[in-house]
PDB file of C-alpha atoms and ligand atoms in Angstrom:
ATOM      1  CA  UNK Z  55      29.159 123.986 -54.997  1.00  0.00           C
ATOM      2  CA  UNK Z  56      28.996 122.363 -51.768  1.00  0.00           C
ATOM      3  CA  UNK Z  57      26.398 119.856 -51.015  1.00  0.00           C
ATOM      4  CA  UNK Z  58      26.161 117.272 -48.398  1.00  0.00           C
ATOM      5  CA  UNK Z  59      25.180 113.471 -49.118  1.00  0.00           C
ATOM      6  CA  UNK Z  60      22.985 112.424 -46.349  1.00  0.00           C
ATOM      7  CA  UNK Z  61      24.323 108.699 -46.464  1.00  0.00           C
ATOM      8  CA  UNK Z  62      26.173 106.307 -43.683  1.00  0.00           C
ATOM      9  CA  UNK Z  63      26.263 103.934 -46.690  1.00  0.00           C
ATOM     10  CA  UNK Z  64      30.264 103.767 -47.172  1.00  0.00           C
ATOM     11  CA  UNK Z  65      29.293 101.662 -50.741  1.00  0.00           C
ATOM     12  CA  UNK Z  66      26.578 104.274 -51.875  1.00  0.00           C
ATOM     13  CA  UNK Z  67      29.492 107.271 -51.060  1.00  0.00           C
ATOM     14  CA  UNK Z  68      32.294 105.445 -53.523  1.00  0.00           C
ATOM     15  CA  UNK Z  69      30.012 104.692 -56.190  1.00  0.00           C
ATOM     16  CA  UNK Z  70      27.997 108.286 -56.262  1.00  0.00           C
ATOM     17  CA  UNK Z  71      31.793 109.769 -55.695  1.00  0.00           C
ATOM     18  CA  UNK Z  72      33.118 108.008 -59.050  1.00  0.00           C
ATOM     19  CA  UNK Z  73      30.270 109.642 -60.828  1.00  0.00           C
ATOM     20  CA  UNK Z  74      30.674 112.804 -59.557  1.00  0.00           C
ATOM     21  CA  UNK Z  75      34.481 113.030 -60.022  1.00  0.00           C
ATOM     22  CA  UNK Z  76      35.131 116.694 -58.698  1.00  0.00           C
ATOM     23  CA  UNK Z  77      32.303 118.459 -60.333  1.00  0.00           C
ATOM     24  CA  UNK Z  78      30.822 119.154 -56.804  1.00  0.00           C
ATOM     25  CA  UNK Z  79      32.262 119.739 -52.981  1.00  0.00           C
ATOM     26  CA  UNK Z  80      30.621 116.621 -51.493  1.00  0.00           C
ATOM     27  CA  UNK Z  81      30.391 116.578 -47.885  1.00  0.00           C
ATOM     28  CA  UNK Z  82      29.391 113.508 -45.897  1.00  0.00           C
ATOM     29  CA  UNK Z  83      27.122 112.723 -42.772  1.00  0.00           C
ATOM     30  CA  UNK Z  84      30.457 112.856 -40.622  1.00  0.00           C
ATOM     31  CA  UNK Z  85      31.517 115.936 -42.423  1.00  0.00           C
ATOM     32  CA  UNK Z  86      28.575 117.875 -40.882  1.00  0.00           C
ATOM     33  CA  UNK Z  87      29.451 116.267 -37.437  1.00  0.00           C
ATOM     34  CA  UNK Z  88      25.488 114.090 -38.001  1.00  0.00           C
ATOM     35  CA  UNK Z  89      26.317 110.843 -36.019  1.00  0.00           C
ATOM     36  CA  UNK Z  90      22.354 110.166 -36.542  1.00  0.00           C
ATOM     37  CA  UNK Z  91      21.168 107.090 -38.397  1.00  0.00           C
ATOM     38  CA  UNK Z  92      18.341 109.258 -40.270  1.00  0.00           C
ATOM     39  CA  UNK Z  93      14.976 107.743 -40.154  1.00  0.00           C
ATOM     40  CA  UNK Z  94      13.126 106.262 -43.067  1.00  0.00           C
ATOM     41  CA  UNK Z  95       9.807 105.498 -41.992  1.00  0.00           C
ATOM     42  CA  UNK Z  96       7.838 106.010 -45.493  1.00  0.00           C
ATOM     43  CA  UNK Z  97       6.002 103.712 -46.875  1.00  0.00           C
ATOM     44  CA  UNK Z  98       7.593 103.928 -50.265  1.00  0.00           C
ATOM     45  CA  UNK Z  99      11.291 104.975 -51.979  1.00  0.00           C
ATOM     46  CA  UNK Z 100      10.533 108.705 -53.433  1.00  0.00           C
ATOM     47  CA  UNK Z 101       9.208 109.443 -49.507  1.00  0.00           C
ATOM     48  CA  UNK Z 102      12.299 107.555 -47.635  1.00  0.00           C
ATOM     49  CA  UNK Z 103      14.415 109.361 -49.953  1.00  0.00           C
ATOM     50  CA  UNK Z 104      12.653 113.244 -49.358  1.00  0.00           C
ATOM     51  CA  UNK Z 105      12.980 111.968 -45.344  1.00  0.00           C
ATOM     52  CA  UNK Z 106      16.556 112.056 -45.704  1.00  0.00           C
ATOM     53  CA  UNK Z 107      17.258 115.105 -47.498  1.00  0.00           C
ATOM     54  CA  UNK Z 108      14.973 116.450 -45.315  1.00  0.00           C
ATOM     55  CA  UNK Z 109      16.595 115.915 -42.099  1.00  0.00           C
ATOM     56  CA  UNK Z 110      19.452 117.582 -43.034  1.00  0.00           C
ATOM     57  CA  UNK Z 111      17.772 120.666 -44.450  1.00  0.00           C
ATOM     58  CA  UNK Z 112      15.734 120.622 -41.227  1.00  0.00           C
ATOM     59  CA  UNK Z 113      18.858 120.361 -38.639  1.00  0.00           C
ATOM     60  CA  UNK Z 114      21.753 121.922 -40.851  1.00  0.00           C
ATOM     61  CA  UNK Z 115      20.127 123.857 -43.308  1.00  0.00           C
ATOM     62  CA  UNK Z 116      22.322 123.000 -46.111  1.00  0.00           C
ATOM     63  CA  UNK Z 117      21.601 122.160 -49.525  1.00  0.00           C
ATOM     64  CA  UNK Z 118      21.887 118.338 -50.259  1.00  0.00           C
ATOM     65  CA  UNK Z 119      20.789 115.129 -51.744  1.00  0.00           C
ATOM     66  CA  UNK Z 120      19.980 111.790 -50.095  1.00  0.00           C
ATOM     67  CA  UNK Z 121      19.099 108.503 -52.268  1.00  0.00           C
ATOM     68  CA  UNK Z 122      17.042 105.561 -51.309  1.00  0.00           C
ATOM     69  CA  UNK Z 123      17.194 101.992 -53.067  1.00  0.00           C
ATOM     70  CA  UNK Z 124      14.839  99.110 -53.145  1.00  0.00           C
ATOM     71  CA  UNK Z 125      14.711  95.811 -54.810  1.00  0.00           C
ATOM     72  CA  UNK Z 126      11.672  95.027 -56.456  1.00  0.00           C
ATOM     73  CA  UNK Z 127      11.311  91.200 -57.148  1.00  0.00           C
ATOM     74  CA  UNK Z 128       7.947  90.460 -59.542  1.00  0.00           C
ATOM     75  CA  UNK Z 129       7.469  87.354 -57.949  1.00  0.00           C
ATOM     76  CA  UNK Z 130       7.161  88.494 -54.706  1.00  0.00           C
ATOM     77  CA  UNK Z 131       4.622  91.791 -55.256  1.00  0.00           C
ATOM     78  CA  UNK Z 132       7.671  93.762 -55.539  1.00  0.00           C
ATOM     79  CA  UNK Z 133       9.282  93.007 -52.073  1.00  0.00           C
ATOM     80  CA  UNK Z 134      11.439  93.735 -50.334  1.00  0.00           C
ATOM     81  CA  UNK Z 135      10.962  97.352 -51.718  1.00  0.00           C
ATOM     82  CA  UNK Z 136      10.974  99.520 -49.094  1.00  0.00           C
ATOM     83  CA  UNK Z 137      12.207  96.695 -46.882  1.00  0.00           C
ATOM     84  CA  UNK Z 138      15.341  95.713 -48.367  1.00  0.00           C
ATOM     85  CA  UNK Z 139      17.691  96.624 -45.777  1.00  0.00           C
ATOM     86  CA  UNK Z 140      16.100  94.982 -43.221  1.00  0.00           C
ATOM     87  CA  UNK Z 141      14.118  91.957 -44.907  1.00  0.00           C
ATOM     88  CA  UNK Z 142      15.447  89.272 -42.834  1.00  0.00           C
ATOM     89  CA  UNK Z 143      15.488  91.651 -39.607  1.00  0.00           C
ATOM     90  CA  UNK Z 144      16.738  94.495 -37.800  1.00  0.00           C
ATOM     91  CA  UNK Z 145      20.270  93.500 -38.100  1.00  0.00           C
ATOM     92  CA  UNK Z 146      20.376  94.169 -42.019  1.00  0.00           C
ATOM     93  CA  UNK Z 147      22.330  91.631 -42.725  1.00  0.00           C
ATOM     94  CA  UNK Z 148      23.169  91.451 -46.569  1.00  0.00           C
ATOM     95  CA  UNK Z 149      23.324  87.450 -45.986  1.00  0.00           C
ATOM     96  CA  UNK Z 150      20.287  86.859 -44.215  1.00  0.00           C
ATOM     97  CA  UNK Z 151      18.639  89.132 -46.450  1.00  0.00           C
ATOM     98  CA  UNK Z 152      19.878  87.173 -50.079  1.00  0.00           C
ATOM     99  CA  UNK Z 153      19.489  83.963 -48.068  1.00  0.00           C
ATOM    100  CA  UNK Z 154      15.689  84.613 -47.321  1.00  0.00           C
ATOM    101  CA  UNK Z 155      15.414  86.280 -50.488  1.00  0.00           C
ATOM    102  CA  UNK Z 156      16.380  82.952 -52.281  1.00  0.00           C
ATOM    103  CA  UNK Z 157      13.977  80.946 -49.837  1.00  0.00           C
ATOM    104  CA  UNK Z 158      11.281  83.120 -50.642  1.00  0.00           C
ATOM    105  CA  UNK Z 159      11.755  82.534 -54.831  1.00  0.00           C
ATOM    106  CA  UNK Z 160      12.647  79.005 -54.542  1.00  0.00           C
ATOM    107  CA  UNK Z 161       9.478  77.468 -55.912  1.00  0.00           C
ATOM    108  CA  UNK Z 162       8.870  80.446 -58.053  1.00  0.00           C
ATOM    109  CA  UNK Z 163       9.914  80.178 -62.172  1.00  0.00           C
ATOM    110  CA  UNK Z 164       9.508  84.278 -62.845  1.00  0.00           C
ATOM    111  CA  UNK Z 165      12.868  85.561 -61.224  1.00  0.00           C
ATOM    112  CA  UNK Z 166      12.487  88.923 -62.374  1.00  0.00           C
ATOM    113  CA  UNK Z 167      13.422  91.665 -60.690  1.00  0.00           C
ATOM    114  CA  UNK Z 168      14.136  95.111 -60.466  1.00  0.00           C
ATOM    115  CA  UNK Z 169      16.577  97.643 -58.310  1.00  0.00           C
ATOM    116  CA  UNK Z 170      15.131 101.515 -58.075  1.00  0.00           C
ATOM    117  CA  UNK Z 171      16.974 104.244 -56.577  1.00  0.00           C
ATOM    118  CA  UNK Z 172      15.503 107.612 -55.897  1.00  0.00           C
ATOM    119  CA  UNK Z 173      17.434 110.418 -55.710  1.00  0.00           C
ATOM    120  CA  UNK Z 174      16.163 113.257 -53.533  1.00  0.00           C
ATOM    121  CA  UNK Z 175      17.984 116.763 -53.811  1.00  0.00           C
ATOM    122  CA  UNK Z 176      17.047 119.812 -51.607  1.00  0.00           C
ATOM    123  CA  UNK Z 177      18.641 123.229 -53.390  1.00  0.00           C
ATOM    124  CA  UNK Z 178      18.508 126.443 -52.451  1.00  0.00           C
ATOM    125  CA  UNK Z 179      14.834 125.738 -51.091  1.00  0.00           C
ATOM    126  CA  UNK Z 180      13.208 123.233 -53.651  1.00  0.00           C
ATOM    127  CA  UNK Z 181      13.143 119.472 -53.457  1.00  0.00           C
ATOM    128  CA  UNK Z 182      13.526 117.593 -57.053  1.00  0.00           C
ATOM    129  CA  UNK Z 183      13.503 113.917 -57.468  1.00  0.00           C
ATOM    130  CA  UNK Z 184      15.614 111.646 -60.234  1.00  0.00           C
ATOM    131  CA  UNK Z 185      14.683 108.031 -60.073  1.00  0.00           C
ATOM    132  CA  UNK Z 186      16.927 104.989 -61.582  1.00  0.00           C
ATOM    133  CA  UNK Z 187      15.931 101.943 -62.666  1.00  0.00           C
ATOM    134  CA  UNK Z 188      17.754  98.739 -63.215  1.00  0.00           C
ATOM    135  CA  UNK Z 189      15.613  95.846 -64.446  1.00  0.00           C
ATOM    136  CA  UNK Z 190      16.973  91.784 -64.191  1.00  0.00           C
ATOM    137  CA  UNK Z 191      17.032  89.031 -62.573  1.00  0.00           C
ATOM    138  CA  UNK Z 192      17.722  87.097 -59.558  1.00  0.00           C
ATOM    139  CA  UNK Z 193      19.297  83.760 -60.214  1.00  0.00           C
ATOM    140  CA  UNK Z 194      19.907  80.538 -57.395  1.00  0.00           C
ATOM    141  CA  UNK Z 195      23.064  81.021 -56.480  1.00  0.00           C
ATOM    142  CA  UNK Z 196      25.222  83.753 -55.025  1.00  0.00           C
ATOM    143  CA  UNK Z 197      28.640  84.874 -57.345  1.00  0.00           C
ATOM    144  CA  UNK Z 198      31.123  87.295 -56.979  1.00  0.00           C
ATOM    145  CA  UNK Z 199      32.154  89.741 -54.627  1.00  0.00           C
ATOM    146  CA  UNK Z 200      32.328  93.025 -55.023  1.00  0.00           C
ATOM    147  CA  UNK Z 201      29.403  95.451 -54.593  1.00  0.00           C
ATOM    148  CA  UNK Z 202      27.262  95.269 -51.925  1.00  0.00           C
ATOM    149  CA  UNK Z 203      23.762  94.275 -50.374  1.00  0.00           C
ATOM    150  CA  UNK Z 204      22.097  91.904 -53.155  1.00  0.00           C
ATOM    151  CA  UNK Z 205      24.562  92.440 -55.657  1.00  0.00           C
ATOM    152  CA  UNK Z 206      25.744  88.668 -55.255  1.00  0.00           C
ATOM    153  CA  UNK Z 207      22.373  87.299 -56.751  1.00  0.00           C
ATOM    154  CA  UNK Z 208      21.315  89.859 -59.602  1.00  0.00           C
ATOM    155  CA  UNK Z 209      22.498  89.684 -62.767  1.00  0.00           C
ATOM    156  CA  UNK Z 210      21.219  93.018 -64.831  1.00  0.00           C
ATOM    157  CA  UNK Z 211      19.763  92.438 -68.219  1.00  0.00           C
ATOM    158  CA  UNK Z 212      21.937  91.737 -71.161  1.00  0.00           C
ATOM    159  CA  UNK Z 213      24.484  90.425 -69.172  1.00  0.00           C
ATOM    160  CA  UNK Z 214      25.481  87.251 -67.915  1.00  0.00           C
ATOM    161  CA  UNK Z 215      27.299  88.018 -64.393  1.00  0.00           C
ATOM    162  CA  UNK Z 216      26.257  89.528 -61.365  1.00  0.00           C
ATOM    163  CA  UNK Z 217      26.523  93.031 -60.072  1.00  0.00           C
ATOM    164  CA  UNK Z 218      29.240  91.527 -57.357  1.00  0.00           C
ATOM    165  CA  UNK Z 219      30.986  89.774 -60.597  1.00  0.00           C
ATOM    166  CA  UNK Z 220      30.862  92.946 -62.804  1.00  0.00           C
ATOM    167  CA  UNK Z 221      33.570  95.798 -62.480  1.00  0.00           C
ATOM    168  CA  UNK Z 222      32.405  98.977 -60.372  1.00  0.00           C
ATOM    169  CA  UNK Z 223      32.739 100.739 -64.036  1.00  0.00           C
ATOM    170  CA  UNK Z 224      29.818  98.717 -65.659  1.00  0.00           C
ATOM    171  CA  UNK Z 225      27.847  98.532 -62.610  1.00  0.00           C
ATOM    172  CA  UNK Z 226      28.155 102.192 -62.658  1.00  0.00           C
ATOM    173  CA  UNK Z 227      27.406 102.537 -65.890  1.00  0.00           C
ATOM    174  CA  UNK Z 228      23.856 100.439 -65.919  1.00  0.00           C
ATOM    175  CA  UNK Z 229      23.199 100.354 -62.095  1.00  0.00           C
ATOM    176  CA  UNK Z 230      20.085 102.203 -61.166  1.00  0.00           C
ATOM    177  CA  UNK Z 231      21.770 104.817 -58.876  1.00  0.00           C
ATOM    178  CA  UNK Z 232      24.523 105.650 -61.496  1.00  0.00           C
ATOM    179  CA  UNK Z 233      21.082 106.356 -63.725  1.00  0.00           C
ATOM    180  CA  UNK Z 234      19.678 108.408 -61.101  1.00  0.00           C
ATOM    181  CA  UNK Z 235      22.932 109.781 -60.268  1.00  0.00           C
ATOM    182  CA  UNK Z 236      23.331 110.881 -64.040  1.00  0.00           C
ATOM    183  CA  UNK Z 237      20.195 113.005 -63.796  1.00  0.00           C
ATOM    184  CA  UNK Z 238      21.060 114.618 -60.924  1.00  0.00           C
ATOM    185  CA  UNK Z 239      24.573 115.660 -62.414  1.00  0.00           C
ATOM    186  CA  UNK Z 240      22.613 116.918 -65.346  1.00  0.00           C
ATOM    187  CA  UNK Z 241      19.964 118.613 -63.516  1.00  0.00           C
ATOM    188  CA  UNK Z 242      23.277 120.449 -61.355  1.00  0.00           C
ATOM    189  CA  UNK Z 243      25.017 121.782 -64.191  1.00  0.00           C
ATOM    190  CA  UNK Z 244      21.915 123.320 -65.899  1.00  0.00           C
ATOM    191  CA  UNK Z 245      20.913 124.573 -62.349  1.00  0.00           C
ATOM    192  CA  UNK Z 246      23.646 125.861 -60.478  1.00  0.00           C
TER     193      UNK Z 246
HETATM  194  P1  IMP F1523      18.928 101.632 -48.601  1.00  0.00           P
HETATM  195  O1  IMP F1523      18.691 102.466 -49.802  1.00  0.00           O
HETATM  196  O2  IMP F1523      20.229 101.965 -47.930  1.00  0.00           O
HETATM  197  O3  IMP F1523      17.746 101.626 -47.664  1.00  0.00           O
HETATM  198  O4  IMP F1523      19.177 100.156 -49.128  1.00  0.00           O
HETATM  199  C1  IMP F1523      18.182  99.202 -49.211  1.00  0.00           C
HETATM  200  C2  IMP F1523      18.774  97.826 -49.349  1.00  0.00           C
HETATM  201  O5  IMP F1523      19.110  97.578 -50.696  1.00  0.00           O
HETATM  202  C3  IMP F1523      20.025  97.516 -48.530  1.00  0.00           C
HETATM  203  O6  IMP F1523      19.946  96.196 -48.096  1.00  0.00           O
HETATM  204  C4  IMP F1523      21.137  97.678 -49.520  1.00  0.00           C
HETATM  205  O7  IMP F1523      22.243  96.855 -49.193  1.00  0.00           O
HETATM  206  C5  IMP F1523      20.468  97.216 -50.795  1.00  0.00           C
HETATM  207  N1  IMP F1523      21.037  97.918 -51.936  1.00  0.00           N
HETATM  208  C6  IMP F1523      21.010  99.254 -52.184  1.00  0.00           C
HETATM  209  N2  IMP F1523      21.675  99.527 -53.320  1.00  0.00           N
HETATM  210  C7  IMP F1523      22.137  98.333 -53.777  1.00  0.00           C
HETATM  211  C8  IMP F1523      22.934  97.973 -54.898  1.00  0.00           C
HETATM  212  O8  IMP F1523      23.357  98.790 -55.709  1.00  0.00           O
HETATM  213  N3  IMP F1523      23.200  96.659 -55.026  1.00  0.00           N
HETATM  214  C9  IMP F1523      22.758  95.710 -54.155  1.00  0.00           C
HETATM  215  N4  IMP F1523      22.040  96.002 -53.088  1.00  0.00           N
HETATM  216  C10 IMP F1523      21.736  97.306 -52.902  1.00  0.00           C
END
């Protein structure tokens, strides 16, 4: 089945692609010849999420699935959230964005935190959602490098490393989009 991912995230395309293997024809933004950056102006994940898979639906009428992520630190009344991407600015900047992050929990002793993706798939004229969650912390420092965005400064629970310090496997494995990911694969092969 052929569905588009309506992502210019390079990161999100490699990890949903390792989960997906070849079960589906995934075709990306550039694919479909979209050069757009697709607007997210919700005010929370499920809605940023529908906005995407809706744009495509709308201008290409394809079936599709977009996903939108937020971090969610206790702290800090669950921002960034919706923010995330562009917490320290326009520029979205992962290391502005950690390094205001940090600022922001420095004189704070709950570092809890929480990453939540929402999937959003349009097919064959319904919309379904599949949500992920991946609950942890956010320690002092940054470590590792792999991953992306925050990775450097959340360690998941039950495990001492960071997402950046963790092999793409495990992330995938625990990470809230591989949950969300995992539903939608199930959802697919019952559905299509
Ligand atoms: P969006 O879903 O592309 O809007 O991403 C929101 C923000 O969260 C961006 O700053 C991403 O870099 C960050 N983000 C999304 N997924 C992850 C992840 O798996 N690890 C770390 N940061 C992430």
């Amino acid at each position: 089945m052929k569905l588009v991912f309506a992502t210019g995230n390079p990161n999100k395309v490699m990890e949903v692609n390792d989960l997906l293997g070849d079960l589906f024809d995934i075709q990306s933004l550039k694919d479909i010849g979209c050069q757009v950056d697709i607007p997210e102006t919700q005010a929370t994940i499920e809605g940023n999420a529908i906005q995407k898979a809706q744009y495509i639906v709308d201008h290409y009428a394809m079936n599709c699935f977009s996903e939108d992520t937020g971090l969610e630190v206790k702290a800090l009344n669950n921002e960034p959230g919706i923010y995330s991407a562009r917490y320290a600015g326009a520029a979205k900047n992962a290391e502005d964005n950690m390094n205001l992050l940090l600022k922001n929990l420095s004189d704070q002793t709950d570092r809890s935190a929480q990453f939540r993706t929402v999937v959003a798939l349009y097919l064959n004229g319904n919309m379904h959602t599949f949500e992920g969650i991946c609950k942890g912390k956010i320690i002092e420092q940054k470590k590792g490098d792999h991953g992306f965005g925050y990775d450097p400064i959340f360690v998941p629970e039950g495990y001492e490393q960071t997402f950046a310090e963790l092999d793409k496997t495990t992330k995938n494995e625990i990470s809230h989009r591989g949950k969300a990911v995992r539903k939608l694969i199930a959802f697919l092969k019952e559905n299509s």
